[in-house]
Amino acid sequence: MAGFLENTVNRLSSRLSALSRFNARHEDLLLKNSQAIGFIESQLMARSSEQFGENEMLRLSMAISDTTSQLRTKSVAFFQLDYAIKRERLRDVAANGEIEFVLETITDDVIVYDEENMFCHASDLTGKMMYRGNSKEQRLKYQDNVIRRYTENFHKIYNSWGFQEGIAAWQYVYQYLVEGHLAFEIIYDDLKKPSEIIGYKELDPTSIVPQLSKDNAGKLFLQWTQYVPNSSQTRTLTDSQIIYLSYSNHFRTKRVSFVERLIRSFNLLRIIEQSKVIWHVMNAPIRLTTTVPIGSKSIQKAQEDVREFLNILKEDINFDNESGEIKVNGQPNILFYKNYILPINDKNEQVKIEPLSYPGPNLSGSELLNHFLKKLKMDSKIPYSRWEGQSGMGAFTLNAEGITREEIRYNKFVNRIRTTIQELITKPLWLQMELDLPEIKGDHKFRNAIGIRFNNDNLFEEMKEREVANKRLASFTAMKGVINDDGTPYFNTEYLIRKELRMSDDDIQTNLNYKIQEEEAKEEAAAAAVPPMDAGAGGGDMGAGAGAAAAPGADTPAEGGSETVEGGETKGEGQL
């Protein structure tokens, strides 16, 4: 099949294997030096009949999910034997209108498109990487090169998914909430010497399983094995070729997706709805019993009398679904008064018309229905204000004081989904940066700084942060005004910035970097505004200027190896 390597020649590229190990966090040492039996490891050992002492790789493959590896927060659909059947059930449940409303509301909050059809942007890397170079100019050049590659690769990755052409990202989030598992293959331009990521292929999560393997040096590394349907063949892919997302983790939660938490409350609500519908259907028609005395008449004469009264009392009521008209005995006008004359004989026997009573519970009220509807709303995590209300779909306010705790919890839930979904972009982006700049593989600060900023139309969290920031600033200003008896400030400014404004070291360093860039821009603008001086007339001054400029040169690093500096284009702790 095109695009696949045959099992007999399925030799992984050394370059792709190296990419997989760039992001490894000493999985081999974590497993080899661990002495205890982990939770997931013990669960799988109890279920497996194979002796782990004879198969060390199988035991390690099961134990890796208990360590601080990338698989700790993921559950693998391959190990869930009933997942394929459960997935079909989840899809059927998600097709109901109430569940669709919940899923679409959450997905709309997770993926928010702007006017350029972008739902996210690359995070700012300024001051968040290890800078290389012997001088500040070299470090600034290195920074500009990394940020330029980073921005270009982000847009390439975004376009390679096809996100700019439709609502593919919205559909993936919707599918993730329903099925709970998403798996993709990262496709490179060349398997032997990859240089660029060109696309992705969606995989069946039930067909791939992570496994550990040893290289020639005996170090463990993660790879994935895909089982070909209806065949005993397998295909091996490196971890740099797989993106795997899961809603739950191994054995710690029984629910595999978000929709599964809605099944119980939705089924109870549907049962109550069906009961009310059945009750109204059974009680809407008016049922009458007509007693006709026949005395000693023959059966034929009695049937004639019964038919006669049936014809007299019969009324045909028809409701037209298309026009909404009601016709009684073919007439569009409803008779509001009708007089029946019934005979009575000397034995006081007469025709009796009585309603047929149907004893049973009265389900005309909506209290029970509202109870289970409220339960569905609670399980959906969507704030009650987002559901229908007396004034529509709930009021939208920009006042942070009106934020309810359910809005805050819902915003945290949306952020958790975004944290998982962003791997669709962050993992390929990190791999592409490693391909373009191999020297960046050891930069842990850069690896942690890679991320995306989602567009957000939920301003409650932003309003809350701004009000907190304003109150902190007011407290900072008040404490800054406290002075000693001699008129000097009592509190140190740096202390107040860290204590009252709660600025982290990264925030302080980033602010310092922007101040340095601003000063350099002013110096460059001032230098450009000074007219060039004549060499003969200004010789003395130039000589003095050269002597003055020679003093800072003492700090110039010696020529030789490259210098790696942490914390932006500054050379040390806040110094040039």
XYZ file of C-alpha atoms in Angstrom:
576
model
C 0.000 0.000 0.000
C 1.307 3.430 -0.935
C 2.743 5.447 1.906
C 3.635 2.405 4.066
C 6.779 0.403 4.499
C 6.437 -3.338 4.125
C 6.998 -5.335 7.285
C 10.049 -7.075 5.830
C 11.800 -3.802 5.030
C 10.370 -1.675 7.784
C 13.645 -0.197 9.019
C 13.160 3.048 10.808
C 15.222 6.030 9.827
C 18.015 6.737 12.255
C 17.133 10.424 11.964
C 13.501 9.797 12.997
C 14.675 7.597 15.862
C 17.007 10.357 16.989
C 14.124 12.837 16.876
C 12.132 10.532 19.128
C 14.916 10.441 21.684
C 15.433 14.218 21.688
C 12.295 14.564 23.745
C 12.955 11.522 25.940
C 13.317 12.287 29.606
C 15.627 9.488 30.683
C 12.948 6.806 30.340
C 15.633 4.158 30.466
C 16.987 5.363 33.812
C 13.497 5.869 35.226
C 12.650 2.240 34.499
C 15.975 0.577 35.215
C 16.510 2.337 38.538
C 12.945 1.919 39.779
C 12.576 -0.723 42.492
C 8.853 -0.538 43.332
C 5.864 -1.903 41.418
C 3.675 0.862 40.044
C -0.099 1.020 40.125
C -0.676 0.354 36.434
C 2.140 -2.181 36.370
C 0.488 -4.185 39.160
C -2.916 -4.030 37.452
C -1.536 -5.363 34.195
C 0.557 -7.988 35.963
C -2.569 -9.309 37.665
C -4.366 -9.571 34.326
C -1.519 -11.168 32.398
C -0.640 -14.825 32.699
C 2.846 -14.335 31.290
C 5.794 -14.428 33.658
C 7.341 -10.992 33.718
C 10.632 -12.341 34.901
C 11.057 -14.017 31.514
C 9.969 -10.997 29.478
C 11.631 -7.875 30.796
C 10.580 -5.637 27.893
C 6.908 -6.458 28.455
C 7.194 -5.567 32.119
C 8.978 -2.312 31.323
C 6.397 -1.440 28.673
C 3.703 -1.765 31.317
C 5.680 0.101 33.948
C 6.409 3.145 31.811
C 2.894 4.535 32.361
C 3.599 4.769 36.093
C 6.679 6.942 35.634
C 6.845 10.622 34.799
C 6.974 9.846 31.082
C 4.763 11.278 28.372
C 2.423 8.253 28.592
C 1.489 8.857 32.215
C -1.471 11.081 31.373
C -2.686 9.001 28.430
C -4.759 5.870 28.123
C -4.224 3.613 25.131
C -7.358 2.440 23.342
C -5.590 -0.760 22.274
C -5.705 -2.043 25.865
C -9.440 -1.289 26.193
C -10.998 -4.411 24.705
C -14.515 -2.963 24.510
C -13.498 0.454 23.213
C -14.541 -0.174 19.588
C -18.064 -1.125 20.694
C -18.210 1.688 23.229
C -17.116 4.204 20.577
C -20.104 3.339 18.377
C -22.407 3.764 21.355
C -20.870 7.132 22.167
C -21.389 8.279 18.593
C -25.064 7.279 18.758
C -25.559 9.139 22.031
C -23.828 12.238 20.632
C -26.351 12.335 17.780
C -29.139 13.455 20.151
C -30.047 17.121 20.163
C -29.377 17.767 23.846
C -25.899 16.202 23.641
C -25.152 18.043 20.408
C -25.970 21.350 22.092
C -23.545 20.571 24.936
C -20.751 19.457 22.587
C -21.157 22.384 20.222
C -21.187 24.873 23.092
C -17.961 23.503 24.578
C -16.263 23.182 21.176
C -17.226 26.754 20.296
C -15.535 27.940 23.486
C -12.397 25.850 22.881
C -11.964 26.858 19.216
C -12.628 30.532 18.558
C -11.828 31.721 15.035
C -10.847 35.291 14.240
C -11.358 37.192 11.001
C -8.302 35.444 9.489
C -9.658 31.971 10.337
C -6.978 31.524 12.990
C -7.936 29.977 16.305
C -4.482 30.255 17.918
C -1.118 31.978 17.623
C 2.418 31.046 18.605
C 3.610 31.962 22.080
C 6.200 34.692 22.555
C 9.735 33.320 22.949
C 11.497 36.550 23.891
C 13.621 35.899 26.973
C 12.590 32.237 27.170
C 15.486 30.405 25.574
C 19.189 29.731 25.938
C 21.035 32.241 23.759
C 24.296 31.370 22.016
C 27.133 33.639 20.942
C 30.325 35.372 22.061
C 28.812 38.839 22.082
C 25.468 40.480 22.510
C 25.226 41.069 18.765
C 25.696 37.346 18.105
C 23.154 36.450 20.758
C 20.643 38.895 19.339
C 21.231 37.468 15.878
C 20.710 33.972 17.265
C 17.484 35.104 18.944
C 16.160 36.678 15.757
C 16.981 33.540 13.772
C 15.231 31.234 16.243
C 12.135 33.427 16.540
C 11.931 33.814 12.754
C 12.147 30.046 12.230
C 9.697 29.507 15.062
C 7.102 31.844 13.551
C 7.531 30.445 10.038
C 7.280 26.856 11.231
C 4.168 27.619 13.248
C 2.355 28.877 10.168
C 3.641 25.925 8.130
C 2.366 23.462 10.731
C -0.965 25.301 10.948
C -1.380 25.196 7.168
C -0.224 21.578 6.871
C -3.192 20.567 9.045
C -5.517 22.444 6.701
C -6.815 24.555 9.586
C -6.846 27.724 7.505
C -9.239 26.277 4.911
C -12.169 25.211 7.074
C -13.200 24.104 10.537
C -10.978 21.020 10.789
C -9.731 22.042 14.258
C -13.317 22.491 15.471
C -14.224 19.042 14.140
C -11.217 17.384 15.797
C -12.158 18.856 19.187
C -15.754 17.712 18.706
C -14.541 14.220 17.799
C -12.173 14.215 20.772
C -15.023 15.007 23.184
C -17.136 12.198 21.718
C -14.618 9.397 21.193
C -11.953 10.292 23.767
C -9.014 9.162 21.583
C -7.313 10.705 18.551
C -4.237 9.356 16.772
C -2.316 10.781 13.819
C 0.795 9.925 11.857
C 3.264 12.740 11.187
C 4.392 12.455 7.563
C 7.847 13.732 6.560
C 9.216 14.609 3.150
C 11.882 11.884 3.377
C 11.991 8.964 5.815
C 15.753 8.516 5.558
C 16.747 12.182 5.699
C 13.697 14.125 6.892
C 13.868 17.879 6.650
C 10.249 19.006 6.725
C 6.845 17.851 7.986
C 4.449 17.817 5.039
C 1.206 16.430 6.449
C -0.678 14.082 8.745
C -2.800 10.968 8.509
C -5.550 10.062 10.960
C -5.183 6.590 12.465
C -7.495 4.240 14.302
C -6.477 4.546 17.983
C -7.321 0.876 18.550
C -4.685 -0.249 16.037
C -1.540 1.245 17.617
C 0.180 0.440 20.882
C 3.305 1.930 22.517
C 6.232 -0.362 23.131
C 9.724 -0.004 24.473
C 12.778 -1.007 22.515
C 16.532 -1.059 23.119
C 19.114 0.536 20.919
C 22.628 -0.778 20.331
C 23.828 0.925 23.509
C 21.143 -0.801 25.585
C 19.139 2.373 26.222
C 15.364 2.173 26.200
C 13.290 4.347 23.896
C 9.628 4.531 22.994
C 8.164 3.460 19.672
C 4.707 2.523 18.383
C 3.502 -0.687 16.753
C 0.497 -0.701 14.457
C -1.430 -3.903 13.842
C -2.770 -4.273 10.314
C -6.513 -5.145 10.323
C -7.360 -8.726 9.336
C -3.690 -9.587 9.176
C -0.858 -10.746 11.396
C 1.492 -8.087 10.033
C 2.637 -5.101 12.036
C 4.286 -1.805 11.246
C 6.676 0.031 13.528
C 6.736 3.810 13.830
C 8.927 6.045 15.932
C 7.473 8.316 18.569
C 8.355 11.284 16.335
C 5.829 9.934 13.822
C 2.855 9.643 16.183
C 0.525 12.150 17.834
C -1.721 10.452 20.377
C -4.415 12.234 22.398
C -6.614 10.698 25.072
C -9.259 12.120 27.388
C -8.537 9.807 30.314
C -5.554 7.937 31.699
C -4.896 4.266 32.447
C -7.249 2.657 35.000
C -7.658 5.871 36.979
C -10.922 6.914 35.353
C -13.470 4.558 33.875
C -14.832 7.108 31.443
C -13.021 7.188 28.113
C -14.565 10.430 26.821
C -16.528 13.465 27.889
C -19.783 12.208 26.375
C -19.732 9.132 28.592
C -20.382 11.252 31.686
C -23.611 12.505 30.070
C -25.107 9.101 29.263
C -26.749 8.393 32.636
C -28.379 11.795 33.121
C -29.471 11.883 29.489
C -31.040 8.419 29.653
C -32.953 9.322 32.817
C -34.157 12.533 31.220
C -35.237 10.637 28.110
C -37.173 8.077 30.190
C -39.081 10.840 31.969
C -39.784 12.565 28.658
C -41.083 9.347 27.133
C -43.252 8.711 30.199
C -44.781 12.164 29.898
C -45.398 11.692 26.194
C -47.057 8.318 26.789
C -49.152 9.768 29.611
C -50.384 12.659 27.478
C -51.086 10.357 24.525
C -53.088 8.004 26.727
C -55.015 10.776 28.474
C -55.587 13.157 25.578
C -58.389 11.106 23.878
C -61.787 11.206 25.629
C -63.084 7.688 26.159
C -66.815 7.217 26.756
C -68.950 4.198 27.620
C -72.511 4.149 26.270
C -74.992 1.778 27.919
C -78.037 0.956 25.774
C -80.826 -1.081 27.498
C -82.170 -3.787 25.219
C -84.597 -5.549 27.575
C -85.820 -8.828 26.113
C -85.138 -7.913 22.500
C -83.431 -10.340 20.202
C -79.738 -10.036 19.433
C -80.359 -8.612 15.968
C -82.841 -6.001 17.285
C -80.449 -5.076 20.076
C -77.566 -4.590 17.606
C -79.783 -2.325 15.509
C -80.595 -0.183 18.547
C -76.899 0.048 19.469
C -75.941 1.048 15.922
C -78.681 3.652 15.875
C -77.390 5.335 18.995
C -73.795 5.079 17.713
C -74.752 6.967 14.588
C -76.515 9.603 16.657
C -73.670 10.125 19.129
C -70.724 9.569 16.770
C -68.391 12.499 16.128
C -65.366 12.378 13.822
C -62.600 14.789 14.920
C -59.702 15.307 12.511
C -56.568 17.453 12.970
C -54.615 18.571 9.876
C -50.865 18.601 10.644
C -50.008 20.846 7.699
C -52.630 23.580 8.096
C -53.321 23.188 11.820
C -57.096 23.042 11.216
C -59.483 20.964 13.269
C -62.594 19.557 11.621
C -65.521 17.958 13.438
C -67.625 15.686 11.240
C -66.015 17.320 8.215
C -66.970 20.849 9.302
C -64.303 23.425 10.175
C -66.527 24.978 12.828
C -66.560 23.427 16.275
C -69.974 23.175 17.950
C -69.734 24.664 21.421
C -73.171 23.404 22.399
C -74.901 20.164 21.515
C -78.100 18.742 23.101
C -78.663 14.994 23.334
C -82.226 13.653 23.949
C -82.242 10.154 25.341
C -85.426 8.048 25.782
C -86.434 6.242 28.981
C -88.961 3.391 29.330
C -91.449 2.509 32.035
C -88.830 0.418 33.799
C -86.656 3.501 34.188
C -84.106 2.076 31.754
C -82.269 4.632 29.665
C -79.136 5.121 27.600
C -76.202 6.081 29.819
C -73.128 7.932 28.564
C -70.272 8.022 31.059
C -66.570 8.810 30.719
C -64.176 5.890 31.031
C -61.953 6.679 33.995
C -58.264 5.665 33.832
C -56.681 5.629 37.278
C -52.951 6.306 37.287
C -50.251 8.839 38.265
C -50.648 12.429 37.220
C -47.645 13.341 35.049
C -48.937 16.673 33.863
C -46.395 18.535 36.045
C -42.816 19.293 34.998
C -41.039 19.107 38.354
C -39.545 15.675 37.731
C -38.566 16.587 34.184
C -36.878 19.784 35.359
C -34.978 17.820 38.009
C -33.324 15.503 35.491
C -32.780 18.353 33.048
C -30.916 20.179 35.806
C -28.875 17.029 36.391
C -27.915 16.962 32.702
C -26.901 20.615 32.885
C -24.711 19.914 35.902
C -22.992 16.953 34.232
C -22.354 19.010 31.090
C -20.103 21.449 33.063
C -21.703 24.308 31.112
C -22.757 27.143 33.459
C -26.494 27.412 33.998
C -26.420 30.932 32.598
C -25.429 29.488 29.214
C -28.664 27.507 29.001
C -32.005 28.970 28.052
C -33.457 31.468 30.498
C -36.187 34.028 30.752
C -34.159 36.498 28.711
C -32.802 34.082 26.100
C -29.440 32.296 26.342
C -28.273 34.165 29.424
C -26.903 37.658 29.815
C -23.375 38.497 28.685
C -21.566 40.845 31.033
C -18.059 42.275 31.192
C -18.187 42.943 34.911
C -15.745 40.711 36.733
C -17.652 41.112 39.996
C -20.501 39.122 38.465
C -18.377 36.060 37.747
C -19.795 32.947 39.333
C -17.717 30.029 40.466
C -19.283 27.827 37.827
C -17.952 30.187 35.145
C -14.485 29.892 36.664
C -14.728 26.087 36.800
C -15.979 25.974 33.223
C -13.097 28.160 32.045
C -10.627 25.810 33.750
C -12.304 22.845 32.036
C -11.940 24.540 28.630
C -8.265 25.233 29.378
C -7.699 21.560 30.215
C -9.113 20.555 26.847
C -6.923 23.126 25.122
C -3.862 21.827 26.938
C -4.455 18.403 25.414
C -5.471 19.596 21.956
C -2.473 21.906 21.552
C -0.240 18.842 21.100
C -1.567 18.733 17.525
C 0.602 21.795 16.884
C 3.248 21.859 19.612
C 4.704 18.400 18.964
C 5.164 18.879 15.181
C 6.440 22.392 15.862
C 9.077 21.114 18.286
C 10.128 18.366 15.870
C 10.371 20.816 12.963
C 12.511 23.171 15.043
C 14.838 20.260 15.849
C 15.135 19.504 12.150
C 15.940 23.124 11.320
C 18.137 23.874 14.342
C 19.668 20.664 15.750
C 21.640 22.643 18.344
C 18.393 23.610 20.075
C 17.689 20.066 21.289
C 19.379 20.688 24.642
C 17.519 23.921 25.352
C 15.057 22.943 28.087
C 13.795 26.513 28.410
C 12.888 26.613 24.735
C 11.098 23.253 25.006
C 8.993 24.527 27.882
C 8.308 27.848 26.141
C 6.864 26.267 22.990
C 3.133 26.688 23.072
C 0.149 28.365 21.493
C -2.206 31.110 22.596
C -5.836 30.315 21.895
C -8.284 32.984 20.876
C -10.823 33.520 23.612
C -14.238 35.149 23.662
C -14.839 34.265 27.290
C -13.680 37.449 29.011
C -14.611 36.465 32.534
C -11.149 35.137 33.349
C -9.484 38.139 31.753
C -11.696 40.547 33.699
C -10.912 38.699 36.909
C -7.152 38.896 36.258
C -7.373 42.608 35.486
C -9.291 43.412 38.647
C -6.820 41.401 40.716
C -3.945 43.194 38.984
C -5.544 46.594 39.696
C -5.940 45.746 43.364
C -2.344 44.557 43.542
C -1.186 47.763 41.885
C -3.178 49.824 44.380
C -1.602 47.896 47.264
C 1.843 48.366 45.671
C 1.319 52.109 45.369
C 0.092 52.393 48.952
C 3.035 50.455 50.381
C 5.443 52.353 48.160
C 4.282 55.542 49.879
C 5.327 54.318 53.320
C 8.474 56.267 54.294
C 10.923 56.359 57.167
C 11.401 59.304 59.504
C 14.155 60.657 57.254
C 11.844 60.621 54.233
C 13.349 57.592 52.482
C 11.054 54.782 51.294
C 10.611 52.046 53.860
C 9.995 49.207 51.366
C 12.399 48.192 48.613
C 10.932 48.480 45.114
C 12.198 45.062 44.011
C 10.649 43.488 47.100
C 7.264 45.102 46.411
C 7.371 44.032 42.763
C 7.837 40.414 43.749
C 5.640 40.492 46.841
C 2.689 42.675 45.851
C 2.647 42.495 42.048
C 3.552 38.788 42.185
C 5.827 39.022 39.143
C 7.860 35.898 38.482
C 11.537 35.814 37.519
C 10.557 35.147 33.915
C 8.218 38.165 33.895
C 10.907 40.407 35.354
C 13.497 39.131 32.870
C 11.146 39.535 29.924
C 10.340 43.102 30.979
C 14.066 43.811 31.248
C 14.654 42.432 27.756
C 12.008 44.718 26.283
C 13.524 47.721 28.097
C 16.943 46.896 26.657
C 15.491 46.588 23.175
C 13.726 49.921 23.615
C 16.946 51.637 24.709
C 18.868 50.150 21.781
C 16.195 51.348 19.381
C 16.477 54.878 20.815
C 20.290 54.810 20.510
C 20.067 53.653 16.906
C 17.546 56.363 16.113
C 19.737 59.011 17.768
C 22.829 57.809 15.895
C 20.964 57.932 12.612
C 19.817 61.504 13.315
C 23.399 62.863 13.909
C 24.878 64.255 10.636
C 28.282 62.826 9.597
C 31.252 64.934 10.802
C 34.230 65.963 8.662
C 37.248 63.779 9.356
C 39.762 66.660 9.427
C 37.713 69.032 11.554
C 36.677 66.487 14.122
C 39.894 64.518 14.388
C 40.589 65.463 17.994
C 37.105 64.725 19.119
C 37.068 61.448 17.317
C 40.277 60.473 19.009
C 38.812 61.283 22.379
C 35.690 59.364 21.466
C 37.766 56.406 20.454
C 39.572 56.488 23.762
C 36.304 56.696 25.624
C 34.891 53.835 23.634
C 37.852 51.648 24.470
C 36.870 51.297 28.129
C 33.776 49.106 27.659
C 35.802 46.917 25.399
C 37.368 45.322 28.430
C 34.180 43.328 28.941
C 34.303 41.853 25.474
C 34.626 38.058 25.769
C 37.743 36.436 24.449
C 37.668 34.874 21.046
C 37.191 31.146 20.974
C 34.294 28.861 21.803
C 30.662 29.923 21.679
C 29.054 31.219 24.853
C 25.584 30.114 25.929
C 23.710 32.692 27.969
C 20.521 32.117 29.902
C 17.755 34.685 30.181
C 17.649 36.580 26.884
C 20.259 38.717 25.223
C 21.618 39.779 28.617
C 24.885 38.257 29.748
C 24.052 37.508 33.367
C 21.556 38.297 36.052
C 20.043 41.423 34.511
C 23.371 42.732 33.162
C 24.462 43.379 29.605
